[in-house]
Amino acid sequence: MTTETTERITLPVTGMTCASCVMHVSRALEELPGVDEVAVNLATEKATLDVSSGNRPGTGELTYALEDAGYGVGTEKVTLRLGVMTSVQDAASVEKALSGVDGVVSVQLDLPNESATVELVPGIASTAGLRTVLELTGYMVIGVAADDSQHDQAGELRPLRRRVVFSLSVAAAMMAAMAVPRFESTVPFRLDYLLLAMATPVQFWAGAQFYAGAWGALKHRTSNMNTLIAVGTSVAFFYSVAVTFFHDSSFFADYETSTFFETSSAIIGLVLMGRYLEARAKARASNAIRALMGLQPRTARVVRDGQEREVAIDDLVEGDLIEVRPGEKLAVDGEVVTGSSWVDESMLTGESVPVAKSPGSLVYGATVNTTGSFRFNATRVGSDTVLAQIVRLVEEAQGSKAPIQRLVDVIASYFVPAVIAMAASVFVLWYVVGPEPSYAYAVLTAVAVLIIACPCALGLATPTAIMVGTGKGAENGILIRNAEALERVHKVGVVVMDKTGTLTTGKPTVTEVVTHYGNENELLRLVASAERPSEHPFGKAIVASAQERGLSLGEAREFMSFPGSGIEADVEGTKVLAGNSALLAQRGLGLSGLEPAALEISRQGKTATWVAVDGHVRAVLAVSDSVKPRAGEAVAALQRQGLEVVMLTGDSQAMARSVASELGIDTVIAEVLPRDKAARVKALQDEGKVVAMVGDGINDAPALTQADVGIAIGTGTDVAIESSDITLVGDDLRAVATAIELSQATIRTIRQNLFWAFAYNVALIPIAAGALYPFFSDGGVPGVLGPVLGELGFLNPIMAAGAMAISSVTVVSNSLRLRRFKPGIA
């Protein structure tokens, strides 16, 4: 029996405009077999799907499902330069191989230039996948170039801008024609026919996307913002058509008739303008991802066969020897082989101070070499680099959905049908009891309600703020795994911090060896030999101390580790035990009169490590782990935010209290075994506290998972990072305070956005429905409000469209203010 695995793919979706669209896209994709879960983000215009790898829907199925619902799949193009493609047979083989890759939409071959341009769906197909398929077919890819036009924001917005300009120009011309006295007498037919001719292309060309979106929703027996716009403008347009052709009929005989062609055209123009401005603002909101991706250089200087050559970054492979000169960016991750320099890693860590690099040092792609030159071996390329992983994490976070957004989506699913029902009721009401001509006022109010109630702002309120907030976090070296974590952080009341490797450097040193009897160097050699297999920082410190003294270490056999207590091993036939006093007590060993020395070591804030040889205590070692340079500032910053800071450690009370006193931490939980750390975090949660856990080691992983928010130090282990909600790329603990501050700013922005979106609808829908008519039924509307409310207090549908557009742009612009976020600590 095999267990089916789950795969995650991210799909670009086109045509989404409001919160209702999010629900429709989700439902369309969830109906496909093999799709387990779907998360759709309006701001990033992407859908993240968890699919069963054994039953994954193909690109055609995904595309059909989206197009059937009135949406589309976004694509991009890449050009592959091939080593050999000299014949028609070669071209046919390449086209067949590439066309068979899932996610490839089309393939165009350029035989003279030996290249292939592939249109693909990002998230399903990748350049690496295309390269692999071609190499298996027998063709070599010697270069890859992305089609920059696919990422040209201006190019993507140009068609929309043309429709905006055309619609508003036509609407302005119609209004001018209606306003100029005796203009109608200059044309050989009724003015309404001219207005109809002008309005028709606006309605059915510029407004075609509204009809397409509404039809897609209707096929799924639902509705969205496109439905409101299509219905609203169609009511105005076709009512005007009826008046134009049947104004002399008995149906209109008793009323003064007028058309609303300029109204429908202006509404379409203003709504499209709102979408255009909104799209431009959303593009600015996603600058963080583009900025990160733009940090990587296009080429690298590689030493192959003893010669330097410029190689495209996509053609680098693990093991390549890369030359870096002063002022250049590093192409990929690696390890320095020769030379030395200082590297600016601020794009990863947010820390502006360059880091010294020498043989053996790790370096990262997109960081900047400053003064010296060096060569390094590439260890991670392509999607495995730290930068690529950061980009992936940020994209996933921006595409995720915060809990508050789920509530908004539920509201939006009921909102549009309710608005349509309200508009119908308003039409009937004013048709029956409205002032003359009641037809006209019934149409005006119904259209105004439909247009002004579009839930664009509602749908953008949360995802745009999440997008900017997570992007800003990445700029500051803070990687937030998902929107739920970002929302949860602002509720934290207690920050629990591991000591070793988190508050301290995690690189302890042996400062003193106190022996009962026996040669000091020989005892150190034995315990260092026993500690060689250990991964514990103290064990490594003992080994390093012995090596610094030039001692020759022996082989450790029968090695056993006792987490939180110590180790035991056989070294050259000698049983060596090293650990804390609890381990000695467990073995029933006396302390051989070394208690005063151990107490003095603890009083100095150092850790006492006991050494027993063949069942007798022979020495006690003083091991010191220095506090990180800015840990005190980080603790103080958290306390200024009103948070309780707790130190959690397996060290002795004396050692823990010494470090806590230096850092200003009042609450200390010491002598905790690794397996009990999660239980201690849970105990704090049981007291009703929202807990964040900060750690860096494997021992911290359960506690990071247990905490409401797990924060991993990026310099720690992969296990800790995978268990966390937030990862700090560097080791500056002040970023913990920054992460909490950023979360608070983001949630504050979301609340402002939601307030604006709801307040806008609550305030203006009644006005659009004619609630002001009883106050102005005698024609007492102030002159300055005349263009907005007419003579009797009925909201002009054109003004409703303008207000709706402004509401969406306002929400996105408010989210963009987060780009100016600066940490409260220097």
Short mmCIF file of N, CA, C and O in Angstrom, two decimals, residues 245-350:
data_model
loop_
_atom_site.label_atom_id
_atom_site.label_comp_id
_atom_site.label_asym_id
_atom_site.label_seq_id
_atom_site.Cartn_x
_atom_site.Cartn_y
_atom_site.Cartn_z
N PHE A 245 -35.60 54.62 -29.29
CA PHE A 245 -36.40 54.10 -30.40
C PHE A 245 -37.91 54.15 -30.15
O PHE A 245 -38.69 54.13 -31.10
N PHE A 246 -38.34 54.24 -28.88
CA PHE A 246 -39.77 54.18 -28.59
C PHE A 246 -40.24 55.37 -27.77
O PHE A 246 -41.21 55.27 -27.01
N HIS A 247 -39.55 56.51 -27.92
CA HIS A 247 -39.92 57.66 -27.08
C HIS A 247 -41.32 58.18 -27.41
O HIS A 247 -41.94 58.86 -26.59
N ASP A 248 -41.81 57.88 -28.59
CA ASP A 248 -43.15 58.37 -28.97
C ASP A 248 -44.24 57.35 -28.64
O ASP A 248 -45.43 57.61 -28.90
N SER A 249 -43.86 56.20 -28.09
CA SER A 249 -44.86 55.16 -27.83
C SER A 249 -45.69 55.53 -26.60
O SER A 249 -45.31 56.38 -25.80
N SER A 250 -46.83 54.85 -26.47
CA SER A 250 -47.72 55.12 -25.34
C SER A 250 -47.06 54.77 -24.00
O SER A 250 -47.42 55.31 -22.97
N PHE A 251 -46.05 53.84 -24.05
CA PHE A 251 -45.39 53.43 -22.81
C PHE A 251 -44.70 54.61 -22.13
O PHE A 251 -44.69 54.72 -20.91
N PHE A 252 -44.12 55.53 -22.95
CA PHE A 252 -43.40 56.68 -22.40
C PHE A 252 -44.19 57.97 -22.53
O PHE A 252 -43.68 59.04 -22.24
N ALA A 253 -45.45 57.86 -23.02
CA ALA A 253 -46.20 59.06 -23.39
C ALA A 253 -46.40 60.03 -22.25
O ALA A 253 -46.37 61.25 -22.45
N ASP A 254 -46.60 59.53 -21.04
CA ASP A 254 -46.95 60.42 -19.94
C ASP A 254 -45.73 60.99 -19.21
O ASP A 254 -45.86 61.69 -18.21
N TYR A 255 -44.53 60.68 -19.69
CA TYR A 255 -43.34 61.09 -18.94
C TYR A 255 -42.37 61.87 -19.81
O TYR A 255 -42.27 61.65 -21.02
N GLU A 256 -41.64 62.75 -19.16
CA GLU A 256 -40.51 63.42 -19.81
C GLU A 256 -39.37 62.41 -19.85
O GLU A 256 -38.94 61.92 -18.80
N THR A 257 -38.94 62.04 -21.03
CA THR A 257 -37.94 60.98 -21.14
C THR A 257 -36.56 61.57 -21.39
O THR A 257 -36.40 62.60 -22.02
N SER A 258 -35.56 60.86 -20.88
CA SER A 258 -34.16 61.23 -21.12
C SER A 258 -33.35 59.95 -21.15
O SER A 258 -33.72 58.94 -20.56
N THR A 259 -32.22 60.01 -21.85
CA THR A 259 -31.36 58.82 -21.97
C THR A 259 -30.19 58.93 -20.98
O THR A 259 -29.88 60.01 -20.47
N PHE A 260 -29.55 57.78 -20.76
CA PHE A 260 -28.42 57.73 -19.83
C PHE A 260 -27.19 57.12 -20.51
O PHE A 260 -26.39 56.43 -19.88
N PHE A 261 -27.04 57.39 -21.81
CA PHE A 261 -25.86 56.85 -22.51
C PHE A 261 -24.56 57.38 -21.90
O PHE A 261 -23.59 56.65 -21.73
N GLU A 262 -24.55 58.67 -21.59
CA GLU A 262 -23.33 59.24 -21.00
C GLU A 262 -23.06 58.66 -19.62
O GLU A 262 -21.92 58.51 -19.19
N THR A 263 -24.14 58.27 -18.92
CA THR A 263 -23.98 57.68 -17.59
C THR A 263 -23.31 56.31 -17.68
O THR A 263 -22.33 56.03 -16.96
N SER A 264 -23.81 55.45 -18.56
CA SER A 264 -23.22 54.11 -18.68
C SER A 264 -21.77 54.18 -19.16
O SER A 264 -20.90 53.46 -18.67
N SER A 265 -21.49 55.09 -20.10
CA SER A 265 -20.12 55.22 -20.62
C SER A 265 -19.18 55.76 -19.55
O SER A 265 -18.05 55.28 -19.40
N ALA A 266 -19.63 56.75 -18.80
CA ALA A 266 -18.79 57.33 -17.74
C ALA A 266 -18.53 56.31 -16.64
O ALA A 266 -17.42 56.23 -16.09
N ILE A 267 -19.56 55.52 -16.31
CA ILE A 267 -19.39 54.49 -15.27
C ILE A 267 -18.32 53.49 -15.71
O ILE A 267 -17.41 53.15 -14.95
N ILE A 268 -18.44 53.02 -16.95
CA ILE A 268 -17.45 52.05 -17.45
C ILE A 268 -16.06 52.68 -17.43
O ILE A 268 -15.08 52.05 -16.99
N GLY A 269 -15.94 53.90 -17.87
CA GLY A 269 -14.64 54.57 -17.89
C GLY A 269 -14.06 54.74 -16.50
O GLY A 269 -12.86 54.51 -16.29
N LEU A 270 -14.89 55.14 -15.55
CA LEU A 270 -14.39 55.37 -14.19
C LEU A 270 -14.01 54.06 -13.50
O LEU A 270 -13.02 53.99 -12.76
N VAL A 271 -14.82 53.01 -13.72
CA VAL A 271 -14.50 51.72 -13.12
C VAL A 271 -13.18 51.19 -13.69
O VAL A 271 -12.32 50.69 -12.97
N LEU A 272 -13.02 51.32 -15.01
CA LEU A 272 -11.78 50.89 -15.63
C LEU A 272 -10.60 51.73 -15.14
O LEU A 272 -9.50 51.21 -14.94
N MET A 273 -10.83 53.01 -14.94
CA MET A 273 -9.76 53.86 -14.42
C MET A 273 -9.37 53.41 -13.01
O MET A 273 -8.18 53.37 -12.66
N GLY A 274 -10.37 53.06 -12.21
CA GLY A 274 -10.08 52.55 -10.88
C GLY A 274 -9.24 51.28 -10.94
O GLY A 274 -8.28 51.11 -10.19
N ARG A 275 -9.59 50.39 -11.89
CA ARG A 275 -8.81 49.16 -12.04
C ARG A 275 -7.38 49.46 -12.49
O ARG A 275 -6.43 48.80 -12.07
N TYR A 276 -7.26 50.45 -13.37
CA TYR A 276 -5.93 50.81 -13.87
C TYR A 276 -5.06 51.35 -12.73
O TYR A 276 -3.92 50.92 -12.54
N LEU A 277 -5.61 52.27 -11.95
CA LEU A 277 -4.85 52.84 -10.83
C LEU A 277 -4.57 51.78 -9.78
O LEU A 277 -3.49 51.73 -9.17
N GLU A 278 -5.54 50.90 -9.59
CA GLU A 278 -5.38 49.82 -8.62
C GLU A 278 -4.27 48.86 -9.06
O GLU A 278 -3.44 48.43 -8.25
N ALA A 279 -4.24 48.54 -10.36
CA ALA A 279 -3.21 47.64 -10.87
C ALA A 279 -1.82 48.25 -10.73
O ALA A 279 -0.85 47.57 -10.39
N ARG A 280 -1.73 49.55 -10.99
CA ARG A 280 -0.43 50.22 -10.82
C ARG A 280 0.00 50.19 -9.36
O ARG A 280 1.18 49.95 -9.05
N ALA A 281 -0.94 50.42 -8.46
CA ALA A 281 -0.60 50.40 -7.03
C ALA A 281 -0.22 49.00 -6.58
O ALA A 281 0.72 48.82 -5.79
N LYS A 282 -0.94 47.99 -7.07
CA LYS A 282 -0.61 46.61 -6.69
C LYS A 282 0.77 46.22 -7.20
O LYS A 282 1.50 45.46 -6.56
N ALA A 283 1.13 46.75 -8.39
CA ALA A 283 2.47 46.48 -8.91
C ALA A 283 3.53 47.04 -7.97
O ALA A 283 4.56 46.42 -7.72
N ARG A 284 3.27 48.21 -7.42
CA ARG A 284 4.22 48.79 -6.46
C ARG A 284 4.26 47.97 -5.18
O ARG A 284 5.30 47.82 -4.55
N ALA A 285 3.11 47.39 -4.82
CA ALA A 285 3.06 46.58 -3.60
C ALA A 285 3.90 45.32 -3.72
O ALA A 285 4.41 44.80 -2.74
N SER A 286 4.07 44.81 -4.95
CA SER A 286 4.84 43.58 -5.14
C SER A 286 6.29 43.87 -5.49
O SER A 286 7.02 42.99 -5.93
N ASN A 287 6.73 45.12 -5.29
CA ASN A 287 8.11 45.48 -5.62
C ASN A 287 9.12 44.67 -4.84
O ASN A 287 10.24 44.47 -5.29
N ALA A 288 8.78 44.23 -3.63
CA ALA A 288 9.73 43.51 -2.80
C ALA A 288 10.23 42.25 -3.49
O ALA A 288 11.43 41.97 -3.51
N ILE A 289 9.31 41.49 -4.09
CA ILE A 289 9.70 40.27 -4.79
C ILE A 289 10.57 40.61 -6.00
O ILE A 289 11.61 39.99 -6.22
N ARG A 290 10.14 41.58 -6.80
CA ARG A 290 10.92 41.94 -7.99
C ARG A 290 12.29 42.46 -7.60
O ARG A 290 13.28 42.20 -8.27
N ALA A 291 12.34 43.21 -6.49
CA ALA A 291 13.63 43.73 -6.04
C ALA A 291 14.55 42.60 -5.61
O ALA A 291 15.75 42.60 -5.93
N LEU A 292 14.00 41.61 -4.90
CA LEU A 292 14.81 40.46 -4.49
C LEU A 292 15.33 39.69 -5.70
O LEU A 292 16.51 39.34 -5.77
N MET A 293 14.45 39.44 -6.66
CA MET A 293 14.85 38.68 -7.84
C MET A 293 15.86 39.46 -8.68
O MET A 293 16.73 38.87 -9.33
N GLY A 294 15.75 40.78 -8.66
CA GLY A 294 16.66 41.61 -9.44
C GLY A 294 18.04 41.74 -8.83
O GLY A 294 18.96 42.28 -9.47
N LEU A 295 18.23 41.25 -7.60
CA LEU A 295 19.52 41.36 -6.95
C LEU A 295 20.56 40.42 -7.56
O LEU A 295 21.75 40.67 -7.47
N GLN A 296 20.09 39.33 -8.15
CA GLN A 296 21.02 38.33 -8.64
C GLN A 296 21.63 38.78 -9.97
O GLN A 296 20.93 39.26 -10.85
N PRO A 297 22.95 38.63 -10.14
CA PRO A 297 23.57 39.02 -11.42
C PRO A 297 23.16 38.06 -12.53
O PRO A 297 22.72 36.93 -12.27
N ARG A 298 23.29 38.51 -13.79
CA ARG A 298 22.90 37.67 -14.92
C ARG A 298 23.97 36.63 -15.26
O ARG A 298 23.65 35.57 -15.78
N THR A 299 25.25 36.97 -15.00
CA THR A 299 26.35 36.08 -15.37
C THR A 299 27.33 35.93 -14.22
O THR A 299 27.28 36.67 -13.24
N ALA A 300 28.23 34.96 -14.35
CA ALA A 300 29.29 34.74 -13.36
C ALA A 300 30.58 34.40 -14.11
O ALA A 300 30.55 33.87 -15.24
N ARG A 301 31.70 34.71 -13.47
CA ARG A 301 33.01 34.41 -14.05
C ARG A 301 33.46 33.06 -13.50
O ARG A 301 33.82 32.94 -12.34
N VAL A 302 33.45 32.03 -14.36
CA VAL A 302 33.73 30.66 -13.93
C VAL A 302 35.08 30.21 -14.46
O VAL A 302 35.45 30.50 -15.60
N VAL A 303 35.81 29.51 -13.59
CA VAL A 303 37.09 28.93 -13.99
C VAL A 303 36.86 27.47 -14.37
O VAL A 303 36.58 26.63 -13.51
N ARG A 304 36.94 27.18 -15.68
CA ARG A 304 36.77 25.82 -16.17
C ARG A 304 37.95 25.45 -17.05
O ARG A 304 38.33 26.22 -17.94
N ASP A 305 38.52 24.30 -16.80
CA ASP A 305 39.69 23.83 -17.54
C ASP A 305 40.83 24.84 -17.47
O ASP A 305 41.57 25.05 -18.45
N GLY A 306 40.92 25.51 -16.32
CA GLY A 306 42.01 26.45 -16.12
C GLY A 306 41.81 27.80 -16.77
O GLY A 306 42.68 28.68 -16.68
N GLN A 307 40.66 28.02 -17.42
CA GLN A 307 40.40 29.28 -18.09
C GLN A 307 39.14 29.93 -17.53
O GLN A 307 38.17 29.25 -17.19
N GLU A 308 39.18 31.29 -17.45
CA GLU A 308 38.01 32.03 -17.00
C GLU A 308 37.07 32.28 -18.17
O GLU A 308 37.51 32.60 -19.27
N ARG A 309 35.78 32.17 -17.90
CA ARG A 309 34.80 32.46 -18.95
C ARG A 309 33.52 32.98 -18.31
O ARG A 309 33.18 32.61 -17.19
N GLU A 310 32.82 33.85 -19.03
CA GLU A 310 31.54 34.38 -18.57
C GLU A 310 30.46 33.35 -18.86
O GLU A 310 30.31 32.89 -19.99
N VAL A 311 29.71 32.98 -17.83
CA VAL A 311 28.67 31.96 -17.96
C VAL A 311 27.36 32.52 -17.42
O VAL A 311 27.34 33.17 -16.37
N ALA A 312 26.27 32.30 -18.15
CA ALA A 312 24.95 32.72 -17.66
C ALA A 312 24.64 32.01 -16.35
O ALA A 312 24.99 30.84 -16.16
N ILE A 313 23.98 32.71 -15.45
CA ILE A 313 23.72 32.16 -14.12
C ILE A 313 22.90 30.88 -14.18
O ILE A 313 23.07 29.98 -13.36
N ASP A 314 22.03 30.77 -15.20
CA ASP A 314 21.22 29.56 -15.32
C ASP A 314 22.05 28.35 -15.73
O ASP A 314 21.58 27.21 -15.63
N ASP A 315 23.27 28.59 -16.21
CA ASP A 315 24.11 27.48 -16.67
C ASP A 315 25.14 27.05 -15.63
O ASP A 315 25.97 26.19 -15.90
N LEU A 316 25.12 27.67 -14.44
CA LEU A 316 26.03 27.26 -13.38
C LEU A 316 25.60 25.93 -12.79
O LEU A 316 24.41 25.63 -12.70
N VAL A 317 26.58 25.13 -12.38
CA VAL A 317 26.29 23.85 -11.74
C VAL A 317 27.09 23.76 -10.44
O VAL A 317 28.07 24.48 -10.24
N GLU A 318 26.64 22.89 -9.56
CA GLU A 318 27.36 22.70 -8.30
C GLU A 318 28.79 22.24 -8.59
O GLU A 318 29.02 21.41 -9.47
N GLY A 319 29.73 22.80 -7.84
CA GLY A 319 31.12 22.45 -8.03
C GLY A 319 31.89 23.42 -8.90
O GLY A 319 33.12 23.37 -8.95
N ASP A 320 31.19 24.32 -9.60
CA ASP A 320 31.88 25.33 -10.41
C ASP A 320 32.76 26.20 -9.52
O ASP A 320 32.37 26.59 -8.40
N LEU A 321 33.96 26.55 -10.01
CA LEU A 321 34.85 27.46 -9.30
C LEU A 321 34.62 28.86 -9.86
O LEU A 321 34.83 29.10 -11.06
N ILE A 322 34.18 29.77 -9.01
CA ILE A 322 33.75 31.09 -9.46
C ILE A 322 34.69 32.16 -8.91
O ILE A 322 35.01 32.17 -7.72
N GLU A 323 35.11 33.06 -9.79
CA GLU A 323 35.99 34.17 -9.44
C GLU A 323 35.15 35.41 -9.13
O GLU A 323 34.23 35.75 -9.90
N VAL A 324 35.44 36.07 -8.01
CA VAL A 324 34.71 37.29 -7.63
C VAL A 324 35.70 38.42 -7.42
O VAL A 324 36.68 38.26 -6.67
N ARG A 325 35.45 39.54 -8.07
CA ARG A 325 36.34 40.70 -7.96
C ARG A 325 35.67 41.80 -7.15
O ARG A 325 34.46 41.75 -6.90
N PRO A 326 36.44 42.81 -6.75
CA PRO A 326 35.87 43.89 -5.93
C PRO A 326 34.66 44.56 -6.60
O PRO A 326 34.68 44.84 -7.80
N GLY A 327 33.61 44.77 -5.80
CA GLY A 327 32.42 45.46 -6.29
C GLY A 327 31.42 44.57 -7.00
O GLY A 327 30.34 45.03 -7.37
N GLU A 328 31.74 43.29 -7.19
CA GLU A 328 30.84 42.40 -7.92
C GLU A 328 29.86 41.70 -6.99
O GLU A 328 30.15 41.49 -5.80
N LYS A 329 28.71 41.32 -7.57
CA LYS A 329 27.74 40.52 -6.83
C LYS A 329 28.07 39.04 -7.01
O LYS A 329 28.52 38.62 -8.08
N LEU A 330 27.82 38.27 -5.96
CA LEU A 330 28.01 36.83 -6.05
C LEU A 330 26.82 36.21 -6.75
O LEU A 330 25.67 36.61 -6.51
N ALA A 331 27.09 35.25 -7.62
CA ALA A 331 26.01 34.68 -8.42
C ALA A 331 25.21 33.64 -7.67
O ALA A 331 23.97 33.60 -7.78
N VAL A 332 25.88 32.77 -6.92
CA VAL A 332 25.20 31.68 -6.22
C VAL A 332 25.84 31.49 -4.84
O VAL A 332 26.75 32.22 -4.46
N ASP A 333 25.36 30.50 -4.10
CA ASP A 333 25.92 30.19 -2.79
C ASP A 333 27.15 29.31 -2.94
O ASP A 333 27.26 28.53 -3.89
N GLY A 334 28.08 29.40 -1.98
CA GLY A 334 29.25 28.56 -2.07
C GLY A 334 30.15 28.68 -0.86
O GLY A 334 29.79 29.29 0.16
N GLU A 335 31.36 28.11 -1.00
CA GLU A 335 32.36 28.13 0.07
C GLU A 335 33.67 28.67 -0.49
O GLU A 335 34.14 28.22 -1.54
N VAL A 336 34.24 29.65 0.22
CA VAL A 336 35.46 30.29 -0.25
C VAL A 336 36.60 29.28 -0.27
O VAL A 336 36.81 28.53 0.68
N VAL A 337 37.36 29.28 -1.40
CA VAL A 337 38.50 28.37 -1.56
C VAL A 337 39.81 29.11 -1.39
O VAL A 337 40.68 28.70 -0.63
N THR A 338 39.95 30.22 -2.09
CA THR A 338 41.16 31.03 -1.99
C THR A 338 40.80 32.51 -1.92
O THR A 338 39.75 32.92 -2.44
N GLY A 339 41.70 33.30 -1.31
CA GLY A 339 41.48 34.74 -1.21
C GLY A 339 40.66 35.11 0.00
O GLY A 339 40.18 34.26 0.75
N SER A 340 40.53 36.40 0.22
CA SER A 340 39.74 36.90 1.35
C SER A 340 39.17 38.26 1.01
O SER A 340 39.69 38.97 0.14
N SER A 341 38.09 38.63 1.69
CA SER A 341 37.44 39.91 1.43
C SER A 341 36.40 40.18 2.51
O SER A 341 36.25 39.39 3.46
N TRP A 342 35.70 41.27 2.34
CA TRP A 342 34.54 41.59 3.17
C TRP A 342 33.33 41.64 2.25
O TRP A 342 33.38 42.25 1.18
N VAL A 343 32.26 41.00 2.66
CA VAL A 343 31.06 40.89 1.82
C VAL A 343 29.88 41.56 2.50
O VAL A 343 29.61 41.32 3.68
N ASP A 344 29.19 42.41 1.75
CA ASP A 344 27.98 43.08 2.24
C ASP A 344 26.80 42.13 2.09
O ASP A 344 26.38 41.82 0.98
N GLU A 345 26.27 41.64 3.22
CA GLU A 345 25.16 40.69 3.20
C GLU A 345 23.85 41.34 3.65
O GLU A 345 22.91 40.65 4.06
N SER A 346 23.77 42.66 3.54
CA SER A 346 22.60 43.38 4.05
C SER A 346 21.32 42.98 3.33
O SER A 346 20.25 43.03 3.91
N MET A 347 21.42 42.59 2.05
CA MET A 347 20.21 42.20 1.33
C MET A 347 19.58 40.93 1.92
O MET A 347 18.39 40.67 1.74
N LEU A 348 20.39 40.13 2.64
CA LEU A 348 19.86 38.94 3.29
C LEU A 348 19.46 39.19 4.74
O LEU A 348 18.41 38.77 5.19
N THR A 349 20.36 39.88 5.45
CA THR A 349 20.19 39.99 6.90
C THR A 349 19.64 41.32 7.36
O THR A 349 19.19 41.45 8.50
N GLY A 350 19.69 42.35 6.48
CA GLY A 350 19.29 43.69 6.90
C GLY A 350 20.39 44.38 7.68
O GLY A 350 20.23 45.53 8.10
#
